[in-house]
GROMACS .gro file of C-alpha atoms in nm:
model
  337
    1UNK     CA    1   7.542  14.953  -4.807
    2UNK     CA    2   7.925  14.947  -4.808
    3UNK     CA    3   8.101  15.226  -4.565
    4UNK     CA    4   8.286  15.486  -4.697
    5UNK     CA    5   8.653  15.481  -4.556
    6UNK     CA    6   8.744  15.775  -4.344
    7UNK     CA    7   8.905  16.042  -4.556
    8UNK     CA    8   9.314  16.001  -4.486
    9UNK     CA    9   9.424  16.311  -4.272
   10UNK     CA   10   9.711  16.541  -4.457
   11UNK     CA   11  10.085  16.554  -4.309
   12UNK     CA   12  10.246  16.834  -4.232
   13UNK     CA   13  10.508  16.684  -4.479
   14UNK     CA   14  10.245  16.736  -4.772
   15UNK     CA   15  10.151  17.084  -4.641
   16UNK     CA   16  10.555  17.192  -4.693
   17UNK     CA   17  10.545  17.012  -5.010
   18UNK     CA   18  10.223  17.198  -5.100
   19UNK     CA   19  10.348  17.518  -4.972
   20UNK     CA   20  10.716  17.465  -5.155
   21UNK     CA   21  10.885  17.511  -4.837
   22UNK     CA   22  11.106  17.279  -4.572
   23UNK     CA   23  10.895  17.075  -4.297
   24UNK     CA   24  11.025  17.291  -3.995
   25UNK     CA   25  10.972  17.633  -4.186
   26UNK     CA   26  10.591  17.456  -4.255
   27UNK     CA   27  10.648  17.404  -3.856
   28UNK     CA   28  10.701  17.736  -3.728
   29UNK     CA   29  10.504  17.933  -4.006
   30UNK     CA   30  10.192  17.770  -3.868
   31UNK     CA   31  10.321  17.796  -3.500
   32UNK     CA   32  10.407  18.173  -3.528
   33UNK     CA   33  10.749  18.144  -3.468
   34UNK     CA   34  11.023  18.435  -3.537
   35UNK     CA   35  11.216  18.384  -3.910
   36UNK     CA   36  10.942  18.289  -4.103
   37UNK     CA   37  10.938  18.546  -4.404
   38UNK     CA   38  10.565  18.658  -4.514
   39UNK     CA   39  10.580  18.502  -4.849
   40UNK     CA   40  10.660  18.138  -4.704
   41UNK     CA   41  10.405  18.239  -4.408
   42UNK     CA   42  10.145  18.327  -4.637
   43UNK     CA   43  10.271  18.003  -4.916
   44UNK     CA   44  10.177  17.751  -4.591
   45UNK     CA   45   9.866  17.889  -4.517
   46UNK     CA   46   9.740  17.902  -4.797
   47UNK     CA   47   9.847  17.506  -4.855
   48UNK     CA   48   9.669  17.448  -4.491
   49UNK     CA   49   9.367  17.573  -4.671
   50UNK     CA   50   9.392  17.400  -4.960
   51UNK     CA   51   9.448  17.009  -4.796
   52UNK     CA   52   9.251  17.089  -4.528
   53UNK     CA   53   9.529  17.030  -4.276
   54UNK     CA   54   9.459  16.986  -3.867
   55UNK     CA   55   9.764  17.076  -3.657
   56UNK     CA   56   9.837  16.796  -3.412
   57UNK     CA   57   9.837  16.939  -3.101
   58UNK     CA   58  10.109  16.746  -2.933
   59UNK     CA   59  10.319  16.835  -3.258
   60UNK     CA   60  10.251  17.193  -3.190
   61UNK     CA   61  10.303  17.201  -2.841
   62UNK     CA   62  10.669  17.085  -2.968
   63UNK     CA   63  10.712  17.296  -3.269
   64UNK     CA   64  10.642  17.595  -3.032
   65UNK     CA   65  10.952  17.553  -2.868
   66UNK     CA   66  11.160  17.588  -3.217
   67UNK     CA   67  11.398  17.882  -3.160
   68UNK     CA   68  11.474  17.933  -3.529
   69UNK     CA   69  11.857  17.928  -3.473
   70UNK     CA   70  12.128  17.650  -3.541
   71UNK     CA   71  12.486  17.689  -3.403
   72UNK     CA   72  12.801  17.655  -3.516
   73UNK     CA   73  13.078  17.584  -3.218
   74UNK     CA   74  13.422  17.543  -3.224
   75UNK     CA   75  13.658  17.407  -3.001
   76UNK     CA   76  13.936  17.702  -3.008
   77UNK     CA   77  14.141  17.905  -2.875
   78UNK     CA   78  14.188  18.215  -3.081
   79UNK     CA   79  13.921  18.445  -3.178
   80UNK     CA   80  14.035  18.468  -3.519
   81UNK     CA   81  13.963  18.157  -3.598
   82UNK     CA   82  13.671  18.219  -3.799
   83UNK     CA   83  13.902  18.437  -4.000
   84UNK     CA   84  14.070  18.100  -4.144
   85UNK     CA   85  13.988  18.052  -4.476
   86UNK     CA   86  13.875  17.694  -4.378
   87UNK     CA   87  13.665  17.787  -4.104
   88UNK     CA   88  13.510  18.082  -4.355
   89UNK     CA   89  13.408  17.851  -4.597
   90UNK     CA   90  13.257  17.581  -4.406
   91UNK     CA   91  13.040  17.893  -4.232
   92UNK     CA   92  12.953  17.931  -4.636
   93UNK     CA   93  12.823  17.622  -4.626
   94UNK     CA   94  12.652  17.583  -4.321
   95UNK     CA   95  12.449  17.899  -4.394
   96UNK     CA   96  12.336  17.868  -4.740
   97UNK     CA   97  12.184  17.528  -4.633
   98UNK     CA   98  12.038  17.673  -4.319
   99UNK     CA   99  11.944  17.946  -4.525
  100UNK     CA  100  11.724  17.666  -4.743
  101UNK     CA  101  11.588  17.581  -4.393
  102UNK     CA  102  11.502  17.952  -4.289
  103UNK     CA  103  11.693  17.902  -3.996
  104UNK     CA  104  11.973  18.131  -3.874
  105UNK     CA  105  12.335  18.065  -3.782
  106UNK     CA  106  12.480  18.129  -3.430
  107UNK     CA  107  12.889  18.117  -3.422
  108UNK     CA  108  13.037  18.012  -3.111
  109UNK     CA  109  13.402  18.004  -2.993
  110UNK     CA  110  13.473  17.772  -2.695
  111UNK     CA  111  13.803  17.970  -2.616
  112UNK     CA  112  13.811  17.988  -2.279
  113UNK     CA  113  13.673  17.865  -1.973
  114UNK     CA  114  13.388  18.172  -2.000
  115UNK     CA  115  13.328  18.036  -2.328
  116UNK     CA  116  13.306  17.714  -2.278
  117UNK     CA  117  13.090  17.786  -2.031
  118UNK     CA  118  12.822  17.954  -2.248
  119UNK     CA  119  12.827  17.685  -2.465
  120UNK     CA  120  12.732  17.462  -2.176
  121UNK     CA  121  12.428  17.700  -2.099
  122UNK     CA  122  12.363  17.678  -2.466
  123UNK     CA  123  12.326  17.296  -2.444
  124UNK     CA  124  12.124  17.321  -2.081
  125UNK     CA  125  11.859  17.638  -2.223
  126UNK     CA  126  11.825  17.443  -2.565
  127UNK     CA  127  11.930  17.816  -2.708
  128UNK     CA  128  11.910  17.696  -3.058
  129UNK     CA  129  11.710  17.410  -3.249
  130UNK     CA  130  12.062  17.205  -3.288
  131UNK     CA  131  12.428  17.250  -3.294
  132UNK     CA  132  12.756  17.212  -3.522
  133UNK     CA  133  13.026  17.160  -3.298
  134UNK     CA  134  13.394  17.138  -3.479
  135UNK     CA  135  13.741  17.096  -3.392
  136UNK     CA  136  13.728  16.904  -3.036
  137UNK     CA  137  14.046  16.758  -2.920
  138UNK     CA  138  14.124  16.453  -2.690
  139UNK     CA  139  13.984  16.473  -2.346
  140UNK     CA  140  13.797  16.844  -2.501
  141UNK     CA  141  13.513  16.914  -2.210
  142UNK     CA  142  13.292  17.007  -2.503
  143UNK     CA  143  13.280  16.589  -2.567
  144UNK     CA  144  13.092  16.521  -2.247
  145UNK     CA  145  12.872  16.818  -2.227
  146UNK     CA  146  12.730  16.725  -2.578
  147UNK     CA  147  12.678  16.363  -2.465
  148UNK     CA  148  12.497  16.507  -2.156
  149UNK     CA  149  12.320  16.714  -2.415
  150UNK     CA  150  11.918  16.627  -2.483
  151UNK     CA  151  11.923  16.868  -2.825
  152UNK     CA  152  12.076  16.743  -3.145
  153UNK     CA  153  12.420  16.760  -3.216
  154UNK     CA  154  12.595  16.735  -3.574
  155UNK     CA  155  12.987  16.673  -3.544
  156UNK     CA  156  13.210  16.789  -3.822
  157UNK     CA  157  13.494  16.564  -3.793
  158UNK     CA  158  13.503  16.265  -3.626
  159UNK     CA  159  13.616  16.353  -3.202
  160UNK     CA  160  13.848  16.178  -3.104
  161UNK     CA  161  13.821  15.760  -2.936
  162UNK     CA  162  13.437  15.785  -3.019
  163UNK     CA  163  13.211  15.783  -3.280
  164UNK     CA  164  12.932  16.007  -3.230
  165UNK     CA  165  12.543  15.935  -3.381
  166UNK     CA  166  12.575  16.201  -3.630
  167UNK     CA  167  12.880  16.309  -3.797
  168UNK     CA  168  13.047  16.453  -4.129
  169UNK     CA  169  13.373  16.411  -4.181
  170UNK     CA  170  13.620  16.369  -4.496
  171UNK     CA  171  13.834  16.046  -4.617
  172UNK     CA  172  14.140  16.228  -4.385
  173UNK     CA  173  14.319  15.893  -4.421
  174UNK     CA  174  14.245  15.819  -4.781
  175UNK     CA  175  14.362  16.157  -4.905
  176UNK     CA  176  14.692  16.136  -4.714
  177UNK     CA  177  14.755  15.816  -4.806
  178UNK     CA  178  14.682  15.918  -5.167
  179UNK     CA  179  14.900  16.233  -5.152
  180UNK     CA  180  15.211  16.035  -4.988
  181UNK     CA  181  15.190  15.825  -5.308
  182UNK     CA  182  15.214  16.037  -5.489
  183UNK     CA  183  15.555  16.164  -5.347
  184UNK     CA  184  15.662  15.812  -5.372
  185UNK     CA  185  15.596  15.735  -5.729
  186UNK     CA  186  15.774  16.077  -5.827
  187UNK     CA  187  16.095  15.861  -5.693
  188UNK     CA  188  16.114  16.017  -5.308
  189UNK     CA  189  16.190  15.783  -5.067
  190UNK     CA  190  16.283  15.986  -4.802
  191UNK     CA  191  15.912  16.150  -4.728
  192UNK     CA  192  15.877  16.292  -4.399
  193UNK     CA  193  15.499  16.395  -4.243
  194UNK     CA  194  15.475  16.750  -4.123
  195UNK     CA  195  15.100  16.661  -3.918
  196UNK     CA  196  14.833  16.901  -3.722
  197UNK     CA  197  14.793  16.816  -3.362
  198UNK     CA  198  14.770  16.471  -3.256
  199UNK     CA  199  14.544  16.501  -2.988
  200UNK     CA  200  14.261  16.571  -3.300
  201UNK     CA  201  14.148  16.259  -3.538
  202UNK     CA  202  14.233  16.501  -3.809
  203UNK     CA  203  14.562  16.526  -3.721
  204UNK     CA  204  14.603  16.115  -3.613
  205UNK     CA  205  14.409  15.976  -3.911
  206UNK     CA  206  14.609  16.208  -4.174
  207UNK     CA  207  14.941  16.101  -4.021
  208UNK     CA  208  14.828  15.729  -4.055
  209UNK     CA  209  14.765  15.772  -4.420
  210UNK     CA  210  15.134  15.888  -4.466
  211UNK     CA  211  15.258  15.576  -4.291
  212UNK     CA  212  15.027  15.350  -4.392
  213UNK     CA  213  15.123  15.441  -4.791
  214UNK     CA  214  15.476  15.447  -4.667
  215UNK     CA  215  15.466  15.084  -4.508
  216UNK     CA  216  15.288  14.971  -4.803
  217UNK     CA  217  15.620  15.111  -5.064
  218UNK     CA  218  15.836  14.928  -4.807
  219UNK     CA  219  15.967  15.249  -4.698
  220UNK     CA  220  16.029  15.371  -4.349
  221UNK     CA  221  15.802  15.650  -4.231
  222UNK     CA  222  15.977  15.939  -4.029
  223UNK     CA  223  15.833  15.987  -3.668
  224UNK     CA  224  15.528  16.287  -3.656
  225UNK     CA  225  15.646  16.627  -3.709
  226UNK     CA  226  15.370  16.805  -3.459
  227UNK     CA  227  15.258  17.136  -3.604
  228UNK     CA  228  14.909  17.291  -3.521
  229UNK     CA  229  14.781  17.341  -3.858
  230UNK     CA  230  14.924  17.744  -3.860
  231UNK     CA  231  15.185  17.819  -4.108
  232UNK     CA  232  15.438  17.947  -3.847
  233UNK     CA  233  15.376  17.572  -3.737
  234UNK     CA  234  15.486  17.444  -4.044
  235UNK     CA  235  15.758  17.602  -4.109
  236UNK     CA  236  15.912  17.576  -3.717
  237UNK     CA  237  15.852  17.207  -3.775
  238UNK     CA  238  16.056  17.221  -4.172
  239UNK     CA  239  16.346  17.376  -3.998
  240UNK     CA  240  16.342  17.081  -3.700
  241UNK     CA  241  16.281  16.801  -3.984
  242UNK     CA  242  16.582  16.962  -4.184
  243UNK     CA  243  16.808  16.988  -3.862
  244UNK     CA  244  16.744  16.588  -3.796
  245UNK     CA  245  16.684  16.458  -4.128
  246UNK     CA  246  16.889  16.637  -4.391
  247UNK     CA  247  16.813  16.374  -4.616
  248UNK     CA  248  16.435  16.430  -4.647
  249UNK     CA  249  16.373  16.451  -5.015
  250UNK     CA  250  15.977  16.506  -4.970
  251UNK     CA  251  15.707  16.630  -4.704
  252UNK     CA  252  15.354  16.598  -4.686
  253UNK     CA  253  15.190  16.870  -4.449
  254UNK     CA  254  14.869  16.749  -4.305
  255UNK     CA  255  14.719  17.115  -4.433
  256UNK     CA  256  14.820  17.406  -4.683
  257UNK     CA  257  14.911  17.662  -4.367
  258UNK     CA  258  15.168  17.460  -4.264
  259UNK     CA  259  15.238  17.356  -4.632
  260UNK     CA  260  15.331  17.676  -4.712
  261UNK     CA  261  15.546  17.731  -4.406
  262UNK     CA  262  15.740  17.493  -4.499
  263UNK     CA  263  15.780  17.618  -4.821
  264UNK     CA  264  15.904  17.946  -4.641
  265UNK     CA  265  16.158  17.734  -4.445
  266UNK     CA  266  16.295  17.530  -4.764
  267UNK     CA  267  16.346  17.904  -4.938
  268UNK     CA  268  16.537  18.043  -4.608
  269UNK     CA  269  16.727  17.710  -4.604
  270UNK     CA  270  16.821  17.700  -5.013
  271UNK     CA  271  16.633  17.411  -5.107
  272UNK     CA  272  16.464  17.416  -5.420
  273UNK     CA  273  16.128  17.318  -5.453
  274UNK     CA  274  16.026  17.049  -5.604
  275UNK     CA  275  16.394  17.002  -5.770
  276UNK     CA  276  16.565  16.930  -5.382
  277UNK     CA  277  16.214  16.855  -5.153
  278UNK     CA  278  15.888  16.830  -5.279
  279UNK     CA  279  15.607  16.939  -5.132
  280UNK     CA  280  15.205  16.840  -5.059
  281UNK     CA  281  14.979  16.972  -4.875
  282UNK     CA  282  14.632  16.906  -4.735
  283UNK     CA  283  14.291  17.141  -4.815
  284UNK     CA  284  14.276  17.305  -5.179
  285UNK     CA  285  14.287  17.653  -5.006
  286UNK     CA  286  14.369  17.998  -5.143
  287UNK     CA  287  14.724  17.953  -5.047
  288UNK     CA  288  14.759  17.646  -5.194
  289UNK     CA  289  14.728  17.846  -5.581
  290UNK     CA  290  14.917  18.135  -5.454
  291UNK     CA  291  15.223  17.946  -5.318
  292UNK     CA  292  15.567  17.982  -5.455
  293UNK     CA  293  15.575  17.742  -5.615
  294UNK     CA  294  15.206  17.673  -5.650
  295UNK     CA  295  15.103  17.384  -5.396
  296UNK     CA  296  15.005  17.024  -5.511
  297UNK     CA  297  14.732  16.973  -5.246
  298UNK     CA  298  14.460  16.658  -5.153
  299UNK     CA  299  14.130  16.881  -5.213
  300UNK     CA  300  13.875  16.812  -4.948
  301UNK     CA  301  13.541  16.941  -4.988
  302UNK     CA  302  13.555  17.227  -4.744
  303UNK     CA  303  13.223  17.405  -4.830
  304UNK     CA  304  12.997  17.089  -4.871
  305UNK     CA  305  13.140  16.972  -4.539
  306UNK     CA  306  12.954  17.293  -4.366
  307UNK     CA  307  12.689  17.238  -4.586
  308UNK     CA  308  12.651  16.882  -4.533
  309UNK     CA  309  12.653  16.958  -4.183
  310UNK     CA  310  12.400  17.183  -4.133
  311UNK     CA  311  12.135  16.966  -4.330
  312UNK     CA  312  12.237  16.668  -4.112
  313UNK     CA  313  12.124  16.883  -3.839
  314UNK     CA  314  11.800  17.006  -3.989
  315UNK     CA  315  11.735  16.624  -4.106
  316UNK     CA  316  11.768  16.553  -3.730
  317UNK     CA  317  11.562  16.870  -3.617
  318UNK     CA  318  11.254  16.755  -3.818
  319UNK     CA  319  11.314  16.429  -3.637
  320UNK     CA  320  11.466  16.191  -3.845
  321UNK     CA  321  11.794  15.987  -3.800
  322UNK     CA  322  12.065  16.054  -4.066
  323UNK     CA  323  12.358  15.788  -4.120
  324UNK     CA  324  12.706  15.959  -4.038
  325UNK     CA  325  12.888  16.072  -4.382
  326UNK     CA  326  13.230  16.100  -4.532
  327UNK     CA  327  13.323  16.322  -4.794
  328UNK     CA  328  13.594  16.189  -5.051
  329UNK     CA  329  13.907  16.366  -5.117
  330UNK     CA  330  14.102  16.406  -5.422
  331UNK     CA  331  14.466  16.498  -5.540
  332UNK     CA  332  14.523  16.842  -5.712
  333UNK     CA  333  14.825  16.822  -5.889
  334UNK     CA  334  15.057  17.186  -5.909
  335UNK     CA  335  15.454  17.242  -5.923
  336UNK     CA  336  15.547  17.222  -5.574
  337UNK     CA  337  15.575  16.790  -5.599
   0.00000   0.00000   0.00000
């Protein structure tokens, strides 16, 4: 008499799928855990019942640990940065896709010493089930406390001199490349780069799309205007580039703030926009529409990036091993160039 073949024991994978939820929310429903709401609670049980499901205890013993939070930290040093409409919308993103994941967002500012410091307790208590971190700069302490880090970490933006296991970033260099020829093939040859800080890839990477499209038209590209991505920034560093190089019949600013400083300066100064200098920016934000004139911008996809993000960190969290990604860019064409 042939044997039967042991019946195949469930996943918890087919118990979400069952229950019409994500694998960690399947995790902590059936591990108790905080930020579960009743219907999903009550959806996974019921799928446990159904399949027949056996919790694996080592699993559990794991999943019990889950805090239900992911955070979001950024490497600044103002408070209001989470007022910037960049930083708002990538917090849009993060949390609708945490959201999805029934996990809650944490917002951290590593402003200060004190801050920093929290942030290193964060990594060292495992405070939350993963963490966003954003906006590090060269030599940024935040680098080697997330290497030292045994929790998972999601970088948006690529840190500077490293590549990390698991980033997002956007095509920095492709979109400024893009948007400085565009300036060229509307006949200026005299384009000068307005960039953020250099001691952030952002910053590096968009400047080397300028001069790398600038090399390639056989035209000489103007030494790095440093700004810090603010729009006073940009518009202290339009009235240095129109001090040294009166010449400078076009300017691409490595983001709309400074964009539309410089727009600021060229008004105070008499220059007419795009008839004397034109004028691109970097981002597709709210300013960019609102300008005077109206900003032609590289759009980069602000609120997928946060989104993006945070399911790169949940992907990790239910213990899988994403590939790094990079969002495209695209030109958005207005009256300022």
């Amino acid at each position: 008499m042939a044997e039967v073949a042991p019946r195949r024991q469930p996943t918890l994978d087919e118990v979400a799928e069952r229950a019409g939820v994500s694998r960690s929310v399947a995790s902590r429903a059936l591990n108790n855990a905080p930020h579960v709401s009743r219907a999903k609670r009550e959806a996974v049980e019921r799928a446990v019942r159904q399949l027949g499901y056996v919790p694996n205890p080592t699993a559990r013993a794991l999943a019990t640990r889950q805090t239900g939070a992911a955070a979001l930290v950024v490497s600044g040093e103002d408070p209001s940065i989470f007022a910037d409409p960049f930083y708002a919308q990538v917090i849009v993103g993060a949390s609708s896709a945490l959201e999805e994941a029934d996990l809650h967002l944490m917002l951290c500012l590593a402003a200060s010493d004190r801050g920093r410091k929290r942030v290193q307790e964060l990594f060292r208590s495992k405070g939350a089930d993963g963490v966003m971190l954003m906006a590090l700069r060269e030599d940024d302490p935040l680098a080697g406390m997330a290497e030292e880090a045994e929790m998972p970490i999601v970088f948006g933006g690529r840190p500077v001199g490293s590549t990390p296991r698991w980033y997002v970033d956007v095509d920095n260099v492709g979109g400024a490349r893009e948007a400085t020829e565009y300036l060229v093939s509307r006949g200026r040859t005299r384009v000068a780069a307005i960039c953020g800080r250099l001691d952030t890839e952002a910053g590096r990477a968009r400047y080397r799309g300028y001069r790398d499209a600038m090399l390639a038209a056989g035209l000489d590209p103007l030494p790095p205007q440093e700004g810090d991505f603010t729009e006073p920034s940009g518009a202290a560093a339009m009235a240095v580039l129109l001090a040294h190089h009166p010449d400078v019949d076009g300017v691409f600013a490595a983001n709309d703030n400074m964009a539309a400083g410089a727009l600021r300066t060229l008004r105070s100064a008499g220059r007419a926009v795009p008839a004397d200098i034109a004028v691109v920016g970097f981002d597709d934000l709210t300013v960019a529409q609102v300008a005077d004139p109206p900003l032609t911008t590289v759009h980069q996809p602000i609120t997928a990036l946060g989104r993006e993000m945070a399911r790169m960190l949940v992907t990790v969290v239910n213990g899988h091993d994403p590939t790094p990604l990079i969002l495209p860019t695209r030109l958005v064409i207005r009256s300022s160039a």
